[in-house]
């Protein structure tokens, strides 16, 4: 213990002597005071921004009370935004009382999964029977061929078990996850920007995004996938902070109490088991178990996590940060993500695996014992061989899917909301289904999966700003946002001949909102800006945010299936491609 302590003291002393010019030491005896130097610990773990005394005085709040409010706002602000999002999403959730768009697949698949462990073939009139009988229908036994993993359907099925096999029941869990995702985004944005205001703004923007709103009120898989992807991102951001805190705590401190970089510490410090990184692996496994495009997110986030480790060790003083991160961090990053994600994915198929292998269980469950009998891989369990065959067939289906659909779109049009998807449309006569009696002609009831246009169009500029910040300012926050958007968006350009839809974009909606919040922060002005600059920035940012909120309110009827006169509906079809 003594020898270790003395060597550490010697190393700290040597680092201090090397970093402080000798003339400063000589002048200290004459009262010389060196200028302020940055503490590397603040670069590793920047402090959170808090309102100053001037702000509290301006709004007539005592400093002590203001400090208490600032402490509470870290959770209070996000919870208030989440409350707003929850009220919006759960309001009249069972309307329309219908099976809308792909609910015809996932709602019934979920009900079968939670009761039988595998999906089944339903009768053609099953939707009508379910709605007329309030969900009291018998579940078929004939296994169905489905092309998506089971996690998202299990999530939907949990709501059905709690509240019944009806529209409210099969939409409950997507509404709950949509609401919780707003809370997560507020907290992630707060940690990312070190600003409670910008974090809450990002969450509020997502609360009023039309696509996220509609997907939260519909039992489709993509909203569930978005939740797990955002949760994985949040785990990695927390892990980054925890790792950098550990590095900062290990660094030497000079005679003035300032943390200094140290190559030895930066290159040899172990960062522990890092449970948040293992949590990210679990979330990514659940994402892949919901839809396969989670695989692209897994790859992108693993690369991002490794680069974060490299940057952390470089800031701490490592002379060879890449080799240090490769030696100390990369192996654990792989173990905490890829094997964990694979294990979670396999575990999600437990219901199918445990189903009978005699032809009365899940689809292809008996393949290894029938068509796949023999071969070079018989050493593997039959369930694994059957599952591999199933996955191969699903892959062939996905890459070959090119059947035309009325609402299919090209990913080039997604950011400008070029072709939204209509989930539900009716034309009630005056006096029926909410159509005003004095409407004069038929009304329109529609649920349109359309992002709030002004938010998405602002996000186009925000993404350009984020890319600029990352490329020319090396801002890690911008790089993280760009990485997450790219992971959810760019892979679809590989499948432009495939039948794909705009609502797939909900996976990267949270990161578009983070980009807009970052742009708003730039509009408000950097720290130390003059009063005139702050006022102008606040006015411009306020106008932008209010316009986005107004835009969401304006399109509310076509997000919720509210009956409106046909002329009012036409006035909301801003682009011909929305019809």
Coordinates of C-alpha atoms in Angstrom, one line a residue:
X1 CA 0.0 0.0 0.0
X2 CA 2.8 2.4 0.9
X3 CA 4.8 1.8 -2.2
X4 CA 1.7 2.3 -4.4
X5 CA 0.8 5.5 -2.7
X6 CA 4.3 6.9 -3.0
X7 CA 4.5 6.0 -6.7
X8 CA 1.2 7.7 -7.3
X9 CA 2.3 10.9 -5.5
X10 CA 5.5 10.9 -7.5
X11 CA 3.6 10.5 -10.7
X12 CA 1.2 13.3 -9.8
X13 CA 4.1 15.6 -8.9
X14 CA 5.9 14.8 -12.1
X15 CA 2.8 15.5 -14.2
X16 CA 2.3 18.8 -12.3
X17 CA 5.9 19.9 -12.9
X18 CA 5.7 19.0 -16.6
X19 CA 2.4 20.9 -17.1
X20 CA 3.2 24.1 -15.1
X21 CA 6.0 26.3 -16.6
X22 CA 8.8 26.9 -14.2
X23 CA 8.6 30.7 -14.4
X24 CA 5.1 30.5 -12.8
X25 CA 6.7 28.7 -9.8
X26 CA 9.4 31.4 -9.4
X27 CA 6.8 34.2 -9.6
X28 CA 4.4 32.7 -7.0
X29 CA 6.7 34.0 -4.2
X30 CA 6.1 37.6 -5.4
X31 CA 2.3 37.2 -5.4
X32 CA 1.8 36.2 -9.0
X33 CA -1.5 34.5 -9.6
X34 CA -1.9 32.3 -12.7
X35 CA -5.0 32.8 -14.8
X36 CA -7.9 30.3 -14.6
X37 CA -7.2 27.0 -16.1
X38 CA -9.8 24.5 -17.3
X39 CA -10.2 21.4 -15.1
X40 CA -10.1 18.3 -17.3
X41 CA -12.8 16.8 -15.0
X42 CA -15.2 19.4 -16.2
X43 CA -14.4 18.4 -19.8
X44 CA -15.0 14.8 -19.0
X45 CA -18.2 15.4 -17.0
X46 CA -19.6 18.9 -17.8
X47 CA -21.8 20.4 -15.1
X48 CA -25.5 21.0 -15.6
X49 CA -26.6 24.5 -16.5
X50 CA -28.7 26.2 -13.8
X51 CA -30.5 29.6 -13.7
X52 CA -28.5 32.3 -12.1
X53 CA -29.5 34.8 -9.5
X54 CA -30.4 37.4 -12.1
X55 CA -33.0 35.0 -13.6
X56 CA -34.7 34.3 -10.3
X57 CA -34.7 38.1 -9.4
X58 CA -36.3 38.9 -12.8
X59 CA -39.2 36.6 -12.1
X60 CA -39.5 37.7 -8.4
X61 CA -38.3 34.4 -6.8
X62 CA -35.9 34.3 -3.9
X63 CA -32.5 32.7 -4.6
X64 CA -33.0 29.9 -2.1
X65 CA -36.5 29.1 -3.5
X66 CA -35.0 29.2 -7.0
X67 CA -32.3 26.8 -6.2
X68 CA -34.8 24.4 -4.8
X69 CA -37.0 24.7 -7.9
X70 CA -33.9 24.1 -10.1
X71 CA -33.2 20.8 -8.2
X72 CA -36.8 19.7 -8.5
X73 CA -37.0 20.6 -12.2
X74 CA -34.7 17.8 -13.2
X75 CA -37.5 15.4 -12.7
X76 CA -40.5 17.8 -12.2
X77 CA -40.2 19.3 -15.7
X78 CA -40.0 15.9 -17.5
X79 CA -42.9 14.6 -15.5
X80 CA -45.1 17.5 -16.4
X81 CA -44.3 17.1 -20.1
X82 CA -45.0 13.4 -19.8
X83 CA -48.3 14.1 -18.1
X84 CA -49.3 16.2 -21.1
X85 CA -48.2 13.5 -23.5
X86 CA -50.1 10.8 -21.6
X87 CA -53.4 12.8 -21.5
X88 CA -53.1 13.3 -25.3
X89 CA -52.4 9.7 -26.0
X90 CA -54.9 8.1 -23.7
X91 CA -57.8 10.4 -24.4
X92 CA -60.5 8.4 -26.2
X93 CA -57.9 5.7 -27.0
X94 CA -60.6 3.2 -28.0
X95 CA -61.7 5.4 -30.9
X96 CA -62.1 4.5 -33.7
X97 CA -63.7 1.4 -32.5
X98 CA -62.4 -0.6 -35.4
X99 CA -59.5 -2.7 -36.5
X100 CA -57.4 -0.1 -38.3
X101 CA -54.6 -0.7 -40.8
X102 CA -52.2 -3.4 -39.7
X103 CA -53.9 -3.9 -36.4
X104 CA -55.7 -6.6 -38.3
X105 CA -52.4 -8.6 -38.0
X106 CA -50.7 -7.6 -34.8
X107 CA -53.7 -7.3 -32.4
X108 CA -54.8 -10.9 -33.3
X109 CA -51.3 -12.2 -33.4
X110 CA -50.7 -10.8 -29.9
X111 CA -53.9 -12.4 -28.5
X112 CA -52.8 -15.8 -29.9
X113 CA -49.2 -15.4 -28.6
X114 CA -50.2 -14.7 -25.0
X115 CA -52.6 -17.7 -25.0
X116 CA -50.9 -20.3 -27.3
X117 CA -47.3 -19.2 -27.6
X118 CA -47.4 -18.9 -31.4
X119 CA -49.5 -17.0 -34.0
X120 CA -52.5 -18.7 -35.7
X121 CA -54.6 -18.3 -38.8
X122 CA -57.8 -16.4 -38.1
X123 CA -61.1 -16.6 -40.1
X124 CA -61.7 -13.9 -42.6
X125 CA -64.6 -12.4 -40.6
X126 CA -62.6 -12.5 -37.3
X127 CA -62.4 -8.7 -37.1
X128 CA -66.2 -8.3 -37.1
X129 CA -66.6 -11.2 -34.6
X130 CA -64.1 -9.6 -32.3
X131 CA -65.7 -6.2 -32.3
X132 CA -69.3 -7.5 -32.1
X133 CA -68.5 -10.0 -29.3
X134 CA -66.2 -7.6 -27.3
X135 CA -63.3 -10.0 -27.9
X136 CA -65.1 -13.1 -26.8
X137 CA -64.0 -15.4 -29.6
X138 CA -62.4 -18.8 -29.8
X139 CA -58.7 -18.9 -30.7
X140 CA -57.9 -21.1 -33.7
X141 CA -55.1 -23.7 -33.4
X142 CA -53.8 -23.7 -37.0
X143 CA -50.3 -22.1 -36.9
X144 CA -49.8 -19.0 -39.1
X145 CA -46.7 -18.0 -41.1
X146 CA -45.7 -14.5 -39.8
X147 CA -42.7 -12.5 -40.7
X148 CA -41.9 -10.5 -37.6
X149 CA -40.4 -11.7 -34.3
X150 CA -42.7 -11.9 -31.2
X151 CA -41.5 -9.3 -28.7
X152 CA -43.7 -6.4 -30.0
X153 CA -46.7 -8.7 -30.2
X154 CA -46.1 -9.9 -26.6
X155 CA -46.1 -6.2 -25.5
X156 CA -49.4 -5.6 -27.3
X157 CA -50.8 -8.8 -25.8
X158 CA -50.0 -7.6 -22.3
X159 CA -52.4 -4.8 -22.7
X160 CA -55.0 -7.2 -24.1
X161 CA -54.7 -9.4 -21.1
X162 CA -55.1 -6.4 -18.8
X163 CA -58.0 -4.6 -20.5
X164 CA -59.5 -7.1 -22.9
X165 CA -59.4 -8.1 -26.5
X166 CA -60.8 -4.8 -27.9
X167 CA -59.4 -1.5 -29.4
X168 CA -58.5 0.0 -26.0
X169 CA -56.8 -3.2 -24.9
X170 CA -54.7 -3.7 -27.9
X171 CA -53.7 0.0 -28.0
X172 CA -53.0 0.4 -24.3
X173 CA -49.3 -0.7 -24.3
X174 CA -48.3 1.3 -27.4
X175 CA -49.9 4.3 -25.7
X176 CA -48.1 3.6 -22.5
X177 CA -44.7 3.1 -24.2
X178 CA -45.3 6.2 -26.3
X179 CA -45.9 8.2 -23.1
X180 CA -42.9 6.8 -21.3
X181 CA -40.7 7.5 -24.4
X182 CA -41.5 11.2 -23.9
X183 CA -40.3 10.9 -20.3
X184 CA -37.1 9.1 -21.5
X185 CA -36.4 11.7 -24.1
X186 CA -36.7 14.6 -21.6
X187 CA -34.2 12.9 -19.4
X188 CA -31.9 11.9 -22.2
X189 CA -32.0 15.4 -23.7
X190 CA -31.3 16.9 -20.3
X191 CA -28.2 14.7 -19.8
X192 CA -27.1 15.2 -23.4
X193 CA -27.4 19.0 -23.4
X194 CA -26.8 19.5 -19.7
X195 CA -30.0 21.6 -19.8
X196 CA -33.3 20.7 -18.2
X197 CA -35.0 23.2 -20.5
X198 CA -33.7 21.7 -23.8
X199 CA -34.4 18.2 -22.5
X200 CA -38.0 19.1 -21.7
X201 CA -38.3 20.9 -25.0
X202 CA -37.2 17.8 -26.9
X203 CA -39.8 15.7 -25.1
X204 CA -42.5 18.3 -25.6
X205 CA -41.7 18.4 -29.4
X206 CA -42.2 14.6 -29.5
X207 CA -45.4 14.9 -27.5
X208 CA -46.8 17.0 -30.3
X209 CA -45.4 15.1 -33.2
X210 CA -48.3 13.7 -35.3
X211 CA -46.5 10.5 -36.3
X212 CA -45.4 9.6 -32.8
X213 CA -48.9 10.5 -31.6
X214 CA -50.7 8.3 -34.1
X215 CA -48.3 5.4 -33.6
X216 CA -48.8 5.6 -29.9
X217 CA -52.5 5.1 -30.4
X218 CA -52.2 2.2 -32.8
X219 CA -51.1 -1.4 -32.1
X220 CA -48.3 -1.6 -34.7
X221 CA -44.8 -2.8 -34.0
X222 CA -42.9 0.3 -35.0
X223 CA -43.8 2.3 -31.9
X224 CA -42.6 -0.5 -29.7
X225 CA -39.4 -0.7 -31.7
X226 CA -38.9 3.0 -31.2
X227 CA -39.2 2.7 -27.4
X228 CA -36.5 0.0 -27.2
X229 CA -34.2 1.9 -29.5
X230 CA -34.6 5.1 -27.5
X231 CA -34.1 3.1 -24.2
X232 CA -30.9 1.6 -25.6
X233 CA -29.6 5.0 -26.6
X234 CA -30.4 6.4 -23.1
X235 CA -28.6 3.5 -21.5
X236 CA -25.5 4.2 -23.5
X237 CA -25.6 8.0 -22.7
X238 CA -25.8 7.2 -19.0
X239 CA -23.0 4.7 -19.4
X240 CA -20.9 7.3 -21.1
X241 CA -21.3 9.7 -18.1
X242 CA -20.6 7.0 -15.6
X243 CA -17.4 5.9 -17.3
X244 CA -16.2 9.4 -17.7
X245 CA -16.9 10.1 -14.0
X246 CA -14.7 7.1 -13.1
X247 CA -11.9 8.4 -15.3
X248 CA -12.3 11.9 -13.8
X249 CA -12.1 10.5 -10.2
X250 CA -8.9 8.6 -11.1
X251 CA -7.0 11.6 -12.5
X252 CA -4.4 13.5 -10.4
X253 CA -5.1 16.9 -9.0
X254 CA -2.4 19.7 -8.9
X255 CA -1.5 22.0 -6.1
X256 CA -4.4 24.3 -7.0
X257 CA -7.0 21.5 -6.9
X258 CA -7.3 21.4 -10.7
X259 CA -7.7 18.0 -12.3
X260 CA -4.9 17.4 -14.9
X261 CA -4.7 14.8 -17.8
X262 CA -2.5 11.8 -17.1
X263 CA -1.5 9.3 -19.8
X264 CA -0.9 6.4 -17.4
X265 CA -4.3 6.8 -15.7
X266 CA -6.2 7.4 -19.0
X267 CA -4.7 4.3 -20.6
X268 CA -4.8 1.8 -17.7
X269 CA -8.0 2.7 -15.6
X270 CA -10.6 -0.1 -15.8
X271 CA -14.1 1.2 -16.0
X272 CA -15.8 -1.8 -14.2
X273 CA -18.7 -4.0 -15.3
X274 CA -20.7 -1.0 -16.7
X275 CA -24.3 -2.2 -16.0
X276 CA -25.9 0.5 -18.2
X277 CA -24.0 -0.9 -21.2
X278 CA -25.5 -4.4 -20.4
X279 CA -28.9 -2.7 -20.1
X280 CA -28.4 -1.3 -23.6
X281 CA -27.7 -4.9 -24.8
X282 CA -31.0 -6.1 -23.4
X283 CA -32.9 -3.2 -25.0
X284 CA -31.2 -3.8 -28.3
X285 CA -32.1 -7.5 -28.1
X286 CA -35.8 -6.5 -27.4
X287 CA -35.6 -4.1 -30.4
X288 CA -34.4 -6.9 -32.7
X289 CA -37.0 -9.2 -31.2
X290 CA -39.6 -6.7 -32.3
X291 CA -38.4 -6.0 -35.9
X292 CA -35.2 -7.0 -37.6
X293 CA -34.2 -3.5 -38.5
X294 CA -33.0 -3.2 -34.9
X295 CA -29.9 -5.1 -36.2
X296 CA -28.7 -1.9 -37.9
X297 CA -29.2 0.1 -34.7
X298 CA -27.2 -2.5 -32.8
X299 CA -24.3 -2.2 -35.2
X300 CA -24.4 1.6 -35.2
X301 CA -24.7 1.9 -31.4
X302 CA -21.8 -0.5 -30.9
X303 CA -19.5 1.6 -33.1
X304 CA -20.7 4.8 -31.4
X305 CA -20.0 3.4 -27.9
X306 CA -16.5 2.4 -28.9
X307 CA -15.8 5.9 -30.3
X308 CA -17.1 7.4 -27.1
X309 CA -14.6 5.3 -25.1
X310 CA -11.8 6.4 -27.4
X311 CA -12.7 10.1 -26.9
X312 CA -13.0 9.7 -23.1
X313 CA -9.5 8.3 -22.8
X314 CA -8.1 10.9 -25.1
X315 CA -9.6 13.7 -23.0
X316 CA -8.2 12.1 -19.9
X317 CA -4.7 12.3 -21.4
X318 CA -4.2 9.0 -23.2
X319 CA -1.4 9.1 -25.8
X320 CA -2.7 6.1 -27.6
X321 CA -6.5 6.3 -27.0
X322 CA -7.5 3.8 -29.7
X323 CA -5.2 1.0 -28.4
X324 CA -6.2 1.8 -24.8
X325 CA -9.9 1.6 -25.7
X326 CA -9.4 -1.6 -27.7
X327 CA -7.5 -3.2 -24.8
X328 CA -9.7 -2.0 -22.0
X329 CA -13.2 -1.4 -23.4
X330 CA -14.0 -3.0 -26.8
X331 CA -14.2 -6.6 -25.6
X332 CA -16.6 -5.7 -22.8
X333 CA -18.6 -3.6 -25.3
X334 CA -19.0 -6.6 -27.5
X335 CA -19.9 -8.9 -24.7
X336 CA -22.4 -6.5 -23.2
X337 CA -24.3 -5.9 -26.5
X338 CA -24.0 -8.6 -29.2
X339 CA -24.2 -11.8 -27.1
X340 CA -26.7 -10.3 -24.8
X341 CA -28.9 -9.1 -27.7
X342 CA -28.7 -12.6 -29.3
X343 CA -29.6 -14.3 -26.0
X344 CA -32.6 -11.9 -25.5
X345 CA -33.7 -12.5 -29.0
X346 CA -33.6 -16.3 -28.6
X347 CA -35.5 -16.0 -25.3
X348 CA -38.3 -14.1 -26.9
X349 CA -39.1 -17.2 -29.0
X350 CA -39.6 -19.4 -25.9
X351 CA -43.3 -19.8 -26.6
X352 CA -42.6 -21.1 -30.1
X353 CA -39.8 -23.3 -28.9
X354 CA -41.9 -24.9 -26.2
X355 CA -44.8 -25.5 -28.6
X356 CA -45.3 -29.1 -29.8
X357 CA -43.0 -30.3 -32.5
X358 CA -45.5 -32.8 -33.9
X359 CA -47.1 -30.5 -36.3
X360 CA -49.6 -29.0 -33.9
X361 CA -47.3 -26.3 -32.6
X362 CA -45.8 -23.1 -34.1
X363 CA -45.2 -22.7 -37.9
X364 CA -42.2 -24.7 -39.0
X365 CA -41.7 -25.9 -35.5
X366 CA -41.5 -29.5 -36.8
X367 CA -39.4 -28.7 -39.9
X368 CA -36.2 -30.4 -38.5
X369 CA -38.1 -33.6 -37.9
X370 CA -39.7 -33.6 -41.4
X371 CA -38.4 -31.7 -44.4
X372 CA -35.1 -30.9 -42.6
X373 CA -34.4 -34.4 -41.5
X374 CA -30.7 -35.3 -42.0
X375 CA -28.0 -33.0 -43.3
X376 CA -24.8 -31.6 -41.8
X377 CA -26.2 -29.8 -38.8
X378 CA -28.0 -32.6 -37.0
X379 CA -25.8 -32.1 -34.0
X380 CA -27.8 -29.0 -33.2
X381 CA -31.1 -29.2 -31.4
X382 CA -34.1 -29.7 -33.7
X383 CA -35.7 -26.5 -32.4
X384 CA -32.7 -24.5 -33.3
X385 CA -32.5 -26.0 -36.8
X386 CA -36.2 -25.4 -37.3
X387 CA -35.9 -21.8 -36.1
X388 CA -33.0 -21.1 -38.4
X389 CA -35.0 -22.4 -41.4
X390 CA -37.9 -20.2 -40.3
X391 CA -35.6 -17.1 -40.1
X392 CA -34.2 -17.9 -43.5
X393 CA -37.6 -18.0 -45.0
X394 CA -38.6 -14.8 -43.4
X395 CA -35.4 -13.1 -44.7
X396 CA -36.3 -14.2 -48.2
X397 CA -39.8 -12.8 -47.8
X398 CA -38.5 -9.4 -46.6
X399 CA -36.0 -8.8 -49.3
X400 CA -38.4 -9.9 -52.0
X401 CA -41.4 -8.0 -50.8
X402 CA -42.3 -5.7 -53.8
X403 CA -46.1 -5.9 -54.0
X404 CA -47.4 -2.4 -54.7
X405 CA -49.4 -0.6 -52.0
X406 CA -51.4 2.6 -52.2
X407 CA -49.5 4.2 -49.4
X408 CA -46.0 2.9 -50.0
X409 CA -43.3 5.6 -50.2
X410 CA -39.7 6.1 -51.0
X411 CA -37.4 7.0 -48.1
X412 CA -36.3 10.1 -50.0
X413 CA -39.7 11.7 -49.2
X414 CA -39.8 10.8 -45.5
X415 CA -38.2 13.9 -44.0
X416 CA -40.6 16.2 -45.8
X417 CA -43.6 13.9 -45.0
X418 CA -44.2 13.3 -48.7
X419 CA -46.5 10.3 -48.4
X420 CA -48.2 9.6 -45.1
X421 CA -50.2 6.5 -44.4
X422 CA -54.0 6.6 -43.9
X423 CA -54.9 4.1 -41.2
X424 CA -58.6 4.7 -41.2
X425 CA -61.1 6.7 -43.3
X426 CA -64.9 7.0 -43.2
X427 CA -67.4 9.5 -44.7
X428 CA -70.3 9.8 -42.1
X429 CA -73.4 11.6 -43.2
X430 CA -74.5 14.8 -41.4
X431 CA -75.8 14.0 -37.9
X432 CA -74.0 10.6 -37.7
X433 CA -70.8 9.5 -36.0
X434 CA -69.9 13.0 -34.9
X435 CA -70.6 14.7 -38.2
X436 CA -72.3 18.1 -37.5
X437 CA -76.0 18.0 -38.5
X438 CA -75.5 21.3 -40.4
X439 CA -72.5 20.1 -42.3
X440 CA -74.4 20.2 -45.6
X441 CA -72.6 17.2 -47.1
X442 CA -70.7 14.2 -45.8
X443 CA -67.9 14.6 -43.3
X444 CA -64.5 13.0 -43.2
X445 CA -63.1 10.8 -40.4
X446 CA -59.5 9.9 -40.8
X447 CA -56.5 8.6 -38.9
X448 CA -53.5 9.8 -40.9
X449 CA -50.0 8.8 -39.8
X450 CA -48.5 12.2 -40.7
X451 CA -45.7 13.8 -38.8
X452 CA -46.4 17.4 -37.6
X453 CA -45.3 19.1 -40.8
X454 CA -43.6 22.2 -39.3
X455 CA -41.7 20.0 -36.9
X456 CA -40.4 17.7 -39.6
X457 CA -39.6 20.6 -42.0
X458 CA -37.7 22.3 -39.1
X459 CA -36.0 19.0 -38.5
X460 CA -34.5 19.1 -42.0
X461 CA -32.7 22.3 -41.1
X462 CA -31.8 20.9 -37.7
X463 CA -30.2 17.9 -39.2
X464 CA -28.0 20.1 -41.4
X465 CA -27.0 22.1 -38.3
X466 CA -26.3 18.8 -36.4
X467 CA -24.1 17.6 -39.2
X468 CA -22.2 20.9 -39.3
X469 CA -21.7 20.8 -35.5
X470 CA -20.3 17.2 -35.8
X471 CA -18.1 17.8 -38.8
X472 CA -16.7 21.2 -38.0
X473 CA -17.0 21.5 -34.2
X474 CA -16.5 17.8 -33.3
X475 CA -19.5 18.1 -31.0
X476 CA -20.2 14.6 -29.7
X477 CA -23.8 15.4 -29.0
X478 CA -24.4 16.2 -32.7
X479 CA -22.5 13.0 -33.6
X480 CA -24.8 10.9 -31.3
X481 CA -27.9 12.4 -32.8
X482 CA -26.7 11.9 -36.3
X483 CA -25.7 8.3 -35.6
X484 CA -29.1 7.5 -34.2
X485 CA -31.0 9.1 -37.1
X486 CA -28.7 7.4 -39.6
X487 CA -29.2 4.0 -38.0
X488 CA -33.0 4.2 -38.2
X489 CA -33.2 6.0 -41.6
X490 CA -30.3 5.2 -44.0
X491 CA -30.7 1.4 -44.1
X492 CA -34.1 1.8 -45.9
X493 CA -32.2 3.3 -48.9
X494 CA -30.9 -0.2 -49.5
X495 CA -34.4 -1.5 -50.2
X496 CA -35.9 1.2 -52.4
X497 CA -37.6 -1.5 -54.6
X498 CA -39.2 -3.0 -51.5
X499 CA -42.7 -2.1 -50.3
X500 CA -41.9 0.3 -47.4
X501 CA -43.9 3.0 -45.6
X502 CA -43.4 6.4 -44.0
X503 CA -44.4 5.2 -40.5
X504 CA -41.2 3.2 -40.3
X505 CA -39.6 6.6 -39.6
X506 CA -41.1 6.7 -36.1
X507 CA -38.0 4.9 -35.0
X508 CA -35.9 8.0 -35.4
X509 CA -38.5 10.6 -34.5
X510 CA -37.0 11.1 -30.9
X511 CA -33.6 12.0 -32.5
X512 CA -35.2 14.4 -34.9
X513 CA -36.7 16.1 -31.8
X514 CA -33.3 16.2 -30.1
X515 CA -31.9 17.8 -33.3
X516 CA -34.6 20.5 -33.3
X517 CA -34.0 21.1 -29.6
X518 CA -30.2 21.5 -30.3
X519 CA -31.0 24.0 -33.0
X520 CA -33.3 25.9 -30.7
X521 CA -30.5 26.1 -28.2
X522 CA -28.3 27.6 -30.8
X523 CA -31.0 30.1 -31.7
X524 CA -31.3 31.1 -28.1
X525 CA -27.6 31.9 -28.1
X526 CA -24.4 30.5 -26.5
X527 CA -23.6 31.2 -22.8
X528 CA -22.4 34.7 -22.2
X529 CA -24.5 36.2 -25.0
X530 CA -25.7 39.8 -24.6
X531 CA -29.2 40.7 -23.5
X532 CA -30.2 41.9 -27.0
X533 CA -29.0 38.6 -28.5
X534 CA -30.8 36.6 -25.9
X535 CA -34.1 38.5 -26.4
X536 CA -33.9 38.1 -30.2
X537 CA -33.1 34.4 -29.9
X538 CA -35.8 33.7 -27.4
X539 CA -38.4 35.5 -29.6
X540 CA -37.3 33.5 -32.7
X541 CA -37.2 30.2 -30.8
X542 CA -40.6 30.9 -29.1
X543 CA -42.2 31.6 -32.4
X544 CA -40.9 28.3 -33.9
X545 CA -42.1 26.2 -31.0
X546 CA -45.5 27.9 -30.9
X547 CA -46.0 27.3 -34.6
X548 CA -45.2 23.6 -34.2
X549 CA -47.7 23.3 -31.3
X550 CA -50.3 25.2 -33.4
X551 CA -49.6 22.9 -36.3
X552 CA -50.3 19.8 -34.1
X553 CA -53.6 21.3 -32.9
X554 CA -54.6 22.1 -36.4
X555 CA -54.1 18.6 -37.6
X556 CA -55.6 17.0 -34.4
X557 CA -58.9 15.9 -36.2
X558 CA -57.0 13.8 -38.7
X559 CA -54.8 12.3 -36.1
X560 CA -57.7 11.1 -34.0
X561 CA -60.4 10.2 -36.4
X562 CA -62.6 13.2 -35.4
X563 CA -65.4 13.8 -37.9
X564 CA -65.0 17.2 -39.6
X565 CA -66.7 18.8 -42.7
X566 CA -65.2 17.6 -45.9
X567 CA -64.0 21.2 -46.8
X568 CA -62.1 21.3 -43.5
X569 CA -60.5 18.0 -44.3
X570 CA -59.5 19.2 -47.7
X571 CA -58.0 22.3 -46.2
X572 CA -55.6 20.1 -44.2
X573 CA -54.4 18.2 -47.3
X574 CA -51.5 20.5 -47.9
X575 CA -49.9 18.3 -50.4
X576 CA -51.5 16.3 -53.2
X577 CA -49.6 13.2 -52.1
X578 CA -51.3 13.2 -48.7
X579 CA -54.6 12.1 -50.2

